[in-house]
Short mmCIF file of C-alpha atoms in Angstrom, two decimals:
data_model
loop_
_atom_site.label_atom_id
_atom_site.label_comp_id
_atom_site.label_asym_id
_atom_site.label_seq_id
_atom_site.Cartn_x
_atom_site.Cartn_y
_atom_site.Cartn_z
CA UNK A 1 0.00 0.00 0.00
CA UNK A 2 2.81 2.38 0.89
CA UNK A 3 4.53 1.62 -2.41
CA UNK A 4 1.32 2.28 -4.33
CA UNK A 5 0.84 5.56 -2.49
CA UNK A 6 4.42 6.57 -3.18
CA UNK A 7 3.94 5.78 -6.87
CA UNK A 8 0.74 7.81 -6.98
CA UNK A 9 2.48 10.80 -5.40
CA UNK A 10 5.20 10.71 -8.05
CA UNK A 11 2.83 10.03 -10.92
CA UNK A 12 0.33 12.70 -9.98
CA UNK A 13 2.77 15.59 -9.78
CA UNK A 14 1.67 18.62 -11.83
CA UNK A 15 3.15 18.68 -15.32
CA UNK A 16 4.91 21.97 -14.62
CA UNK A 17 6.78 20.43 -11.65
CA UNK A 18 7.70 17.36 -13.69
CA UNK A 19 9.12 19.57 -16.43
CA UNK A 20 11.13 21.53 -13.85
CA UNK A 21 12.55 18.33 -12.36
CA UNK A 22 13.55 16.96 -15.76
CA UNK A 23 15.13 20.25 -16.79
CA UNK A 24 17.31 20.36 -13.66
CA UNK A 25 18.63 16.81 -14.19
CA UNK A 26 21.56 15.86 -16.44
CA UNK A 27 20.01 14.51 -19.61
CA UNK A 28 21.26 10.97 -18.96
CA UNK A 29 19.47 10.94 -15.58
CA UNK A 30 16.37 12.50 -17.11
CA UNK A 31 16.07 9.50 -19.42
CA UNK A 32 16.40 7.16 -16.43
CA UNK A 33 13.25 8.66 -14.84
CA UNK A 34 11.31 6.37 -17.16
CA UNK A 35 11.79 3.70 -14.45
CA UNK A 36 9.95 5.71 -11.77
CA UNK A 37 6.48 4.68 -12.89
CA UNK A 38 4.49 3.88 -16.00
CA UNK A 39 3.28 7.48 -16.22
CA UNK A 40 6.88 8.73 -16.23
CA UNK A 41 8.00 6.38 -18.97
CA UNK A 42 7.94 8.93 -21.78
CA UNK A 43 7.98 12.17 -19.82
CA UNK A 44 11.62 12.78 -20.80
CA UNK A 45 10.67 12.80 -24.49
CA UNK A 46 9.06 16.23 -24.12
CA UNK A 47 12.07 18.05 -22.62
CA UNK A 48 12.57 21.29 -24.53
CA UNK A 49 16.12 22.11 -23.36
CA UNK A 50 18.66 19.45 -24.38
CA UNK A 51 22.25 19.55 -23.09
CA UNK A 52 24.60 16.79 -24.28
CA UNK A 53 28.21 16.31 -23.15
CA UNK A 54 30.78 13.59 -22.50
CA UNK A 55 29.00 12.61 -19.27
CA UNK A 56 26.14 11.20 -21.31
CA UNK A 57 28.17 8.00 -21.77
CA UNK A 58 30.20 5.87 -19.37
CA UNK A 59 33.89 6.68 -19.29
CA UNK A 60 36.45 4.29 -20.74
CA UNK A 61 39.73 4.40 -22.66
CA UNK A 62 38.32 3.30 -26.01
CA UNK A 63 37.74 6.60 -27.84
CA UNK A 64 36.01 5.16 -30.95
CA UNK A 65 33.67 3.23 -28.64
CA UNK A 66 32.82 6.39 -26.69
CA UNK A 67 32.23 8.33 -29.90
CA UNK A 68 29.87 5.70 -31.27
CA UNK A 69 28.04 5.42 -27.97
CA UNK A 70 27.54 9.20 -27.72
CA UNK A 71 26.31 9.39 -31.32
CA UNK A 72 23.92 6.52 -30.67
CA UNK A 73 22.61 8.13 -27.46
CA UNK A 74 21.91 11.50 -29.08
CA UNK A 75 20.41 9.98 -32.23
CA UNK A 76 18.14 7.68 -30.21
CA UNK A 77 17.09 10.58 -27.98
CA UNK A 78 16.15 12.81 -30.89
CA UNK A 79 14.33 9.94 -32.67
CA UNK A 80 12.06 9.43 -29.65
CA UNK A 81 11.65 13.11 -28.81
CA UNK A 82 8.14 14.48 -29.05
CA UNK A 83 7.41 18.19 -29.37
CA UNK A 84 9.40 21.40 -29.83
CA UNK A 85 13.09 21.74 -28.97
CA UNK A 86 14.05 25.19 -27.73
CA UNK A 87 17.67 24.54 -26.77
CA UNK A 88 20.31 22.11 -28.08
CA UNK A 89 23.80 22.26 -26.57
CA UNK A 90 26.59 19.85 -27.47
CA UNK A 91 30.00 20.09 -25.81
CA UNK A 92 32.24 17.08 -26.32
CA UNK A 93 35.86 16.10 -26.78
CA UNK A 94 34.83 12.75 -28.27
CA UNK A 95 33.25 13.97 -31.51
CA UNK A 96 34.78 15.87 -34.39
CA UNK A 97 33.23 16.47 -37.78
CA UNK A 98 30.54 13.86 -38.35
CA UNK A 99 27.64 13.37 -40.80
CA UNK A 100 25.49 12.50 -37.78
CA UNK A 101 25.80 16.11 -36.57
CA UNK A 102 24.51 17.29 -39.95
CA UNK A 103 21.45 15.09 -39.51
CA UNK A 104 20.87 16.38 -35.99
CA UNK A 105 20.99 19.98 -37.20
CA UNK A 106 18.56 19.20 -40.02
CA UNK A 107 16.21 17.67 -37.44
CA UNK A 108 16.58 20.69 -35.14
CA UNK A 109 15.96 23.17 -37.95
CA UNK A 110 12.49 21.62 -38.32
CA UNK A 111 11.72 21.80 -34.59
CA UNK A 112 11.89 25.56 -34.11
CA UNK A 113 15.27 25.56 -32.36
CA UNK A 114 15.98 28.85 -30.54
CA UNK A 115 19.21 28.24 -28.64
CA UNK A 116 22.04 26.32 -30.34
CA UNK A 117 25.52 25.68 -28.96
CA UNK A 118 28.13 23.33 -30.49
CA UNK A 119 31.69 22.79 -29.27
CA UNK A 120 33.56 19.77 -30.62
CA UNK A 121 36.95 18.25 -29.83
CA UNK A 122 40.35 19.07 -31.27
CA UNK A 123 41.14 17.83 -34.75
CA UNK A 124 39.20 18.29 -37.96
CA UNK A 125 37.01 21.37 -37.87
CA UNK A 126 33.28 20.93 -38.16
CA UNK A 127 31.77 22.36 -41.34
CA UNK A 128 28.26 23.57 -40.59
CA UNK A 129 25.64 22.33 -43.07
CA UNK A 130 23.49 24.79 -44.97
CA UNK A 131 20.42 23.82 -42.91
CA UNK A 132 21.95 25.74 -39.97
CA UNK A 133 21.16 28.96 -41.83
CA UNK A 134 17.48 27.99 -42.11
CA UNK A 135 16.97 28.06 -38.32
CA UNK A 136 14.91 31.22 -38.51
CA UNK A 137 13.86 31.25 -34.84
CA UNK A 138 17.38 31.24 -33.38
CA UNK A 139 17.90 33.76 -30.58
CA UNK A 140 21.17 32.30 -29.21
CA UNK A 141 23.99 30.82 -31.33
CA UNK A 142 27.36 29.63 -30.03
CA UNK A 143 29.88 27.82 -32.25
CA UNK A 144 33.45 26.73 -31.45
CA UNK A 145 35.96 25.29 -33.96
CA UNK A 146 33.60 25.51 -36.87
CA UNK A 147 33.72 26.41 -40.56
CA UNK A 148 30.86 28.59 -41.75
CA UNK A 149 29.84 29.23 -45.35
CA UNK A 150 26.47 31.00 -45.56
CA UNK A 151 24.49 30.10 -48.71
CA UNK A 152 23.78 32.90 -51.22
CA UNK A 153 20.11 32.97 -50.26
CA UNK A 154 20.84 33.51 -46.56
CA UNK A 155 19.12 36.70 -45.36
CA UNK A 156 20.27 36.66 -41.75
CA UNK A 157 19.04 35.44 -38.37
CA UNK A 158 16.25 37.94 -37.81
CA UNK A 159 15.55 36.87 -34.20
CA UNK A 160 19.15 36.36 -33.03
CA UNK A 161 20.17 38.29 -29.88
CA UNK A 162 23.30 36.42 -28.74
CA UNK A 163 26.16 35.35 -31.04
CA UNK A 164 29.40 33.72 -29.85
CA UNK A 165 31.92 32.60 -32.46
CA UNK A 166 35.25 31.12 -31.38
CA UNK A 167 37.93 29.72 -33.70
CA UNK A 168 35.71 30.11 -36.75
CA UNK A 169 36.82 29.79 -40.37
CA UNK A 170 34.80 32.27 -42.39
CA UNK A 171 35.57 34.92 -45.04
CA UNK A 172 35.82 38.42 -43.45
CA UNK A 173 33.06 39.84 -45.64
CA UNK A 174 30.74 37.03 -44.58
CA UNK A 175 31.45 37.75 -40.90
CA UNK A 176 30.46 41.37 -41.30
CA UNK A 177 27.41 40.41 -43.35
CA UNK A 178 26.33 37.83 -40.76
CA UNK A 179 26.54 40.40 -37.96
CA UNK A 180 24.77 43.14 -39.89
CA UNK A 181 22.02 40.66 -40.87
CA UNK A 182 21.03 40.11 -37.24
CA UNK A 183 19.03 43.29 -36.55
CA UNK A 184 18.15 42.33 -32.95
CA UNK A 185 21.69 41.31 -31.95
CA UNK A 186 22.51 42.45 -28.39
CA UNK A 187 25.58 40.39 -27.43
CA UNK A 188 28.53 39.50 -29.68
CA UNK A 189 31.70 37.53 -28.93
CA UNK A 190 34.42 36.96 -31.52
CA UNK A 191 37.46 35.01 -30.28
CA UNK A 192 40.66 33.73 -31.90
CA UNK A 193 40.29 35.42 -35.26
CA UNK A 194 43.46 36.05 -37.27
CA UNK A 195 44.23 39.14 -39.37
CA UNK A 196 40.64 40.36 -39.39
CA UNK A 197 39.66 43.91 -40.37
CA UNK A 198 36.28 44.34 -38.76
CA UNK A 199 33.65 46.99 -39.36
CA UNK A 200 30.65 46.47 -37.10
CA UNK A 201 27.10 47.43 -38.03
CA UNK A 202 24.87 46.35 -35.15
CA UNK A 203 22.47 49.11 -34.05
CA UNK A 204 21.07 47.14 -31.09
CA UNK A 205 24.36 45.69 -29.82
CA UNK A 206 24.93 46.15 -26.07
CA UNK A 207 27.75 43.74 -25.16
CA UNK A 208 30.89 43.15 -27.21
CA UNK A 209 33.84 40.81 -26.55
CA UNK A 210 36.71 40.68 -29.05
CA UNK A 211 39.87 38.59 -28.82
CA UNK A 212 42.34 37.87 -31.58
CA UNK A 213 44.75 39.26 -34.15
CA UNK A 214 42.72 42.16 -35.48
CA UNK A 215 44.20 44.35 -38.20
CA UNK A 216 41.58 47.01 -37.60
CA UNK A 217 38.29 47.52 -35.78
CA UNK A 218 35.71 50.14 -36.62
CA UNK A 219 32.51 50.49 -34.61
CA UNK A 220 30.59 52.21 -37.35
CA UNK A 221 27.03 51.71 -36.13
CA UNK A 222 26.91 50.52 -32.52
CA UNK A 223 25.19 53.41 -30.69
CA UNK A 224 23.76 51.26 -27.88
CA UNK A 225 26.96 49.54 -26.75
CA UNK A 226 27.25 49.57 -22.95
CA UNK A 227 30.07 47.06 -22.28
CA UNK A 228 33.20 46.24 -24.30
CA UNK A 229 36.04 43.84 -23.56
CA UNK A 230 38.87 43.55 -26.08
CA UNK A 231 42.20 41.72 -26.22
CA UNK A 232 44.42 42.27 -29.25
CA UNK A 233 47.40 40.15 -30.25
CA UNK A 234 50.00 41.69 -32.51
CA UNK A 235 52.02 39.81 -35.13
CA UNK A 236 54.79 41.31 -37.27
CA UNK A 237 52.30 41.89 -40.11
CA UNK A 238 49.86 43.69 -37.83
CA UNK A 239 52.65 45.80 -36.30
CA UNK A 240 53.73 46.86 -39.80
CA UNK A 241 50.10 47.64 -40.66
CA UNK A 242 49.86 49.85 -37.55
CA UNK A 243 53.02 51.74 -38.51
CA UNK A 244 51.65 52.50 -41.97
CA UNK A 245 48.23 53.59 -40.70
CA UNK A 246 47.42 57.30 -40.85
CA UNK A 247 43.88 57.21 -39.41
CA UNK A 248 42.98 57.78 -35.77
CA UNK A 249 42.09 54.46 -34.18
CA UNK A 250 40.73 56.19 -31.07
CA UNK A 251 38.02 57.87 -33.12
CA UNK A 252 37.28 54.73 -35.16
CA UNK A 253 36.84 52.55 -32.10
CA UNK A 254 35.37 54.96 -29.54
CA UNK A 255 33.90 57.69 -31.72
CA UNK A 256 30.42 56.17 -31.90
CA UNK A 257 29.73 54.58 -28.52
CA UNK A 258 28.11 57.36 -26.45
CA UNK A 259 26.27 54.92 -24.14
CA UNK A 260 29.34 52.97 -23.07
CA UNK A 261 29.30 52.07 -19.35
CA UNK A 262 32.22 49.65 -18.99
CA UNK A 263 35.43 49.28 -21.02
CA UNK A 264 38.04 46.54 -20.55
CA UNK A 265 41.13 46.71 -22.76
CA UNK A 266 43.76 43.99 -22.55
CA UNK A 267 47.11 43.16 -24.14
CA UNK A 268 47.74 45.71 -26.97
CA UNK A 269 44.48 47.63 -26.80
CA UNK A 270 45.98 50.95 -25.66
CA UNK A 271 48.71 50.55 -28.29
CA UNK A 272 45.97 50.18 -30.89
CA UNK A 273 44.08 53.23 -29.55
CA UNK A 274 47.24 55.35 -29.69
CA UNK A 275 47.75 54.91 -33.44
CA UNK A 276 47.10 58.26 -35.14
CA UNK A 277 46.21 60.05 -31.92
CA UNK A 278 47.02 63.72 -31.36
CA UNK A 279 46.50 66.13 -28.49
CA UNK A 280 43.46 67.80 -30.02
CA UNK A 281 40.10 67.92 -28.30
CA UNK A 282 37.75 64.93 -28.24
CA UNK A 283 34.29 65.79 -29.60
CA UNK A 284 32.50 63.01 -27.70
CA UNK A 285 31.93 62.67 -23.97
CA UNK A 286 31.26 59.29 -22.39
CA UNK A 287 28.74 60.40 -19.79
CA UNK A 288 27.72 56.81 -18.95
CA UNK A 289 31.21 55.33 -18.68
CA UNK A 290 31.77 54.38 -15.04
CA UNK A 291 34.34 51.55 -15.13
CA UNK A 292 37.58 51.45 -17.13
CA UNK A 293 40.14 48.63 -16.99
CA UNK A 294 43.27 48.88 -19.14
CA UNK A 295 46.05 46.30 -19.06
CA UNK A 296 49.59 46.22 -20.48
CA UNK A 297 49.74 50.02 -20.73
CA UNK A 298 53.25 51.10 -21.76
CA UNK A 299 53.89 54.39 -19.95
CA UNK A 300 57.13 54.87 -21.88
CA UNK A 301 55.07 55.33 -25.04
CA UNK A 302 53.64 58.84 -24.70
CA UNK A 303 51.06 58.18 -27.38
CA UNK A 304 49.63 55.39 -25.25
CA UNK A 305 49.62 57.68 -22.23
CA UNK A 306 47.86 60.34 -24.30
CA UNK A 307 45.20 57.79 -25.37
CA UNK A 308 44.59 56.83 -21.73
CA UNK A 309 44.35 60.49 -20.69
CA UNK A 310 41.96 61.36 -23.49
CA UNK A 311 39.73 58.44 -22.51
CA UNK A 312 39.51 59.14 -18.79
CA UNK A 313 39.19 62.92 -19.16
CA UNK A 314 36.33 62.32 -21.59
CA UNK A 315 34.52 60.23 -18.94
CA UNK A 316 33.11 62.77 -16.44
CA UNK A 317 31.22 60.14 -14.42
CA UNK A 318 34.08 57.65 -14.10
CA UNK A 319 33.90 55.82 -10.74
CA UNK A 320 36.40 52.95 -11.00
CA UNK A 321 39.75 52.89 -12.79
CA UNK A 322 42.15 49.96 -13.06
CA UNK A 323 45.43 50.42 -14.92
CA UNK A 324 48.12 47.74 -15.28
CA UNK A 325 51.58 48.35 -16.66
CA UNK A 326 53.40 45.90 -18.93
CA UNK A 327 54.46 42.65 -17.33
CA UNK A 328 57.72 42.98 -19.26
CA UNK A 329 59.46 46.04 -17.84
CA UNK A 330 62.03 46.17 -20.61
CA UNK A 331 59.77 48.15 -22.93
CA UNK A 332 61.41 50.49 -25.38
CA UNK A 333 61.31 54.20 -24.64
CA UNK A 334 59.36 56.01 -27.37
CA UNK A 335 59.42 59.42 -25.78
CA UNK A 336 60.70 61.13 -22.65
CA UNK A 337 59.12 64.58 -22.82
CA UNK A 338 59.58 65.98 -19.31
CA UNK A 339 56.97 68.66 -19.96
CA UNK A 340 54.34 66.19 -21.09
CA UNK A 341 52.12 66.44 -17.99
CA UNK A 342 52.12 70.24 -17.92
CA UNK A 343 51.31 70.36 -21.62
CA UNK A 344 48.70 67.61 -21.96
CA UNK A 345 46.85 67.56 -18.62
CA UNK A 346 43.99 70.01 -18.12
CA UNK A 347 44.83 71.80 -14.87
CA UNK A 348 41.21 72.66 -14.09
CA UNK A 349 39.75 69.18 -14.77
CA UNK A 350 38.36 67.19 -11.85
CA UNK A 351 37.28 63.54 -11.67
CA UNK A 352 34.20 64.39 -9.64
CA UNK A 353 32.92 60.80 -9.40
CA UNK A 354 36.17 58.79 -9.23
CA UNK A 355 36.27 56.82 -5.96
CA UNK A 356 38.41 53.75 -6.61
CA UNK A 357 41.75 53.49 -8.44
CA UNK A 358 43.84 50.36 -8.78
CA UNK A 359 47.25 50.49 -10.50
CA UNK A 360 49.25 47.29 -10.83
CA UNK A 361 52.58 46.24 -12.37
CA UNK A 362 54.02 49.64 -11.44
CA UNK A 363 57.72 50.10 -12.26
CA UNK A 364 58.10 53.62 -10.86
CA UNK A 365 58.98 55.24 -14.19
CA UNK A 366 58.70 58.99 -14.68
CA UNK A 367 55.39 58.90 -16.53
CA UNK A 368 53.82 56.25 -14.31
CA UNK A 369 54.43 58.45 -11.31
CA UNK A 370 53.24 61.49 -13.27
CA UNK A 371 50.00 59.67 -14.03
CA UNK A 372 49.47 58.72 -10.38
CA UNK A 373 50.22 62.31 -9.30
CA UNK A 374 47.70 63.66 -11.81
CA UNK A 375 44.96 61.35 -10.51
CA UNK A 376 45.60 62.20 -6.86
CA UNK A 377 45.55 65.92 -7.57
CA UNK A 378 42.33 65.82 -9.60
CA UNK A 379 40.10 63.31 -7.78
CA UNK A 380 38.29 65.20 -4.97
CA UNK A 381 36.09 62.26 -3.85
CA UNK A 382 38.70 59.52 -4.17
CA UNK A 383 38.46 56.94 -1.39
CA UNK A 384 41.06 54.29 -2.20
CA UNK A 385 44.06 54.13 -4.51
CA UNK A 386 45.91 50.80 -4.51
CA UNK A 387 49.43 50.67 -5.95
CA UNK A 388 51.07 47.31 -6.64
CA UNK A 389 54.69 47.38 -7.86
CA UNK A 390 55.89 45.00 -10.53
CA UNK A 391 57.35 41.74 -9.24
CA UNK A 392 60.43 42.49 -11.35
CA UNK A 393 61.12 45.71 -9.45
CA UNK A 394 63.11 44.94 -6.31
CA UNK A 395 65.10 48.17 -6.05
CA UNK A 396 63.52 51.61 -5.99
CA UNK A 397 60.40 50.61 -4.12
CA UNK A 398 61.26 52.85 -1.21
CA UNK A 399 61.77 55.81 -3.55
CA UNK A 400 58.41 55.04 -5.16
CA UNK A 401 56.73 55.01 -1.76
CA UNK A 402 58.37 58.30 -0.72
CA UNK A 403 57.06 60.00 -3.87
CA UNK A 404 53.55 58.68 -3.26
CA UNK A 405 53.55 60.17 0.23
CA UNK A 406 54.68 63.55 -1.11
CA UNK A 407 51.99 63.85 -3.81
CA UNK A 408 49.23 66.32 -3.01
CA UNK A 409 45.73 64.82 -2.72
CA UNK A 410 42.55 66.60 -3.74
CA UNK A 411 40.58 64.25 -1.48
CA UNK A 412 41.21 64.48 2.26
CA UNK A 413 39.70 61.00 2.62
CA UNK A 414 41.88 59.35 0.00
CA UNK A 415 43.72 56.28 1.27
CA UNK A 416 46.79 55.22 -0.72
CA UNK A 417 47.64 51.56 -0.21
CA UNK A 418 51.07 50.34 -1.32
CA UNK A 419 50.81 46.58 -1.77
CA UNK A 420 53.96 44.60 -1.08
CA UNK A 421 53.28 41.21 -2.60
CA UNK A 422 54.80 38.29 -0.81
CA UNK A 423 57.54 36.42 -2.75
#
């Protein structure tokens, strides 16, 4: 009697609760719920969010066996599935390019798929079939190690809001066309692209992450961007391209993002911004920009320093600033103008909202200390400034500390913390 009652309690759960339970379970365990009772036997076949990974099959050392077993599991699952499929995610190190994946995508394209994520193992890259571009209801697309070739009749993903492409083989013109053909796109990630010149047209884009060897980046139509993170890697060809460039990268990248709230620049980003920069006035103000993080800033390159100054002075509501010097302290000296700070820094400018400053990898060079001095003298509401010297600097730390103590502070409440990292 107790067993019958227990079975009735499980079987008579509301459908909404059953769906929630199945969604929270790993998909392999969701299938196993068929053993709970006769009424649960095919409940798993109506799951709308499908997440497949290597844990779907038992672990062993026979890779071909694991690959075949995973293919069989997914194929069998989709064959028995009943109803719409909103999400399909596949992340596996077992599979590479396979005709079975083509068949799965064809099946999904006919089930109104909205969220699609595919990440396969190392080896041969997966070439996406043309049916991928017929998934007209897609709102979320994530592809890793994939080759894309949109068919001539492709008109874009009209419902897509999230696009994440990593290690993708695709002609540059097709990349730009794909992005511009997603009118509702709000979040874009492009990672591990080589030698790409990118011009972005995405009027509804809010979040942008870029990482790779970019020859050039132009944010031509991205007026709603609120958060940007970018890491640029420089090869000899890209460095030569930078040297021959006559345009102002600062204006190309930041000239059309008036709503920006957070900016993170890593690796060679400030070097890129400094190309073609001059000391003229900046027509745009970033009234919404509150957080700036810049890494690998070379303070011995005065053009980089000028780019940083132009950015922060153009951000009247800046609240948090994090600057990191180069991890390699042996950077070449591009300029040593002793009058730079008197000439380039507006004496009457105040960072009226700046409360937190963090500066790391400090070497104690002339222009690093000049930058710190400028911030302390022009931040009337500053609460905390944290200075962390470079691990490569063992001598001169005392001199650095003495200078910090001597600098005048616009904020009487400002606390300067000199971090001595433990060896």
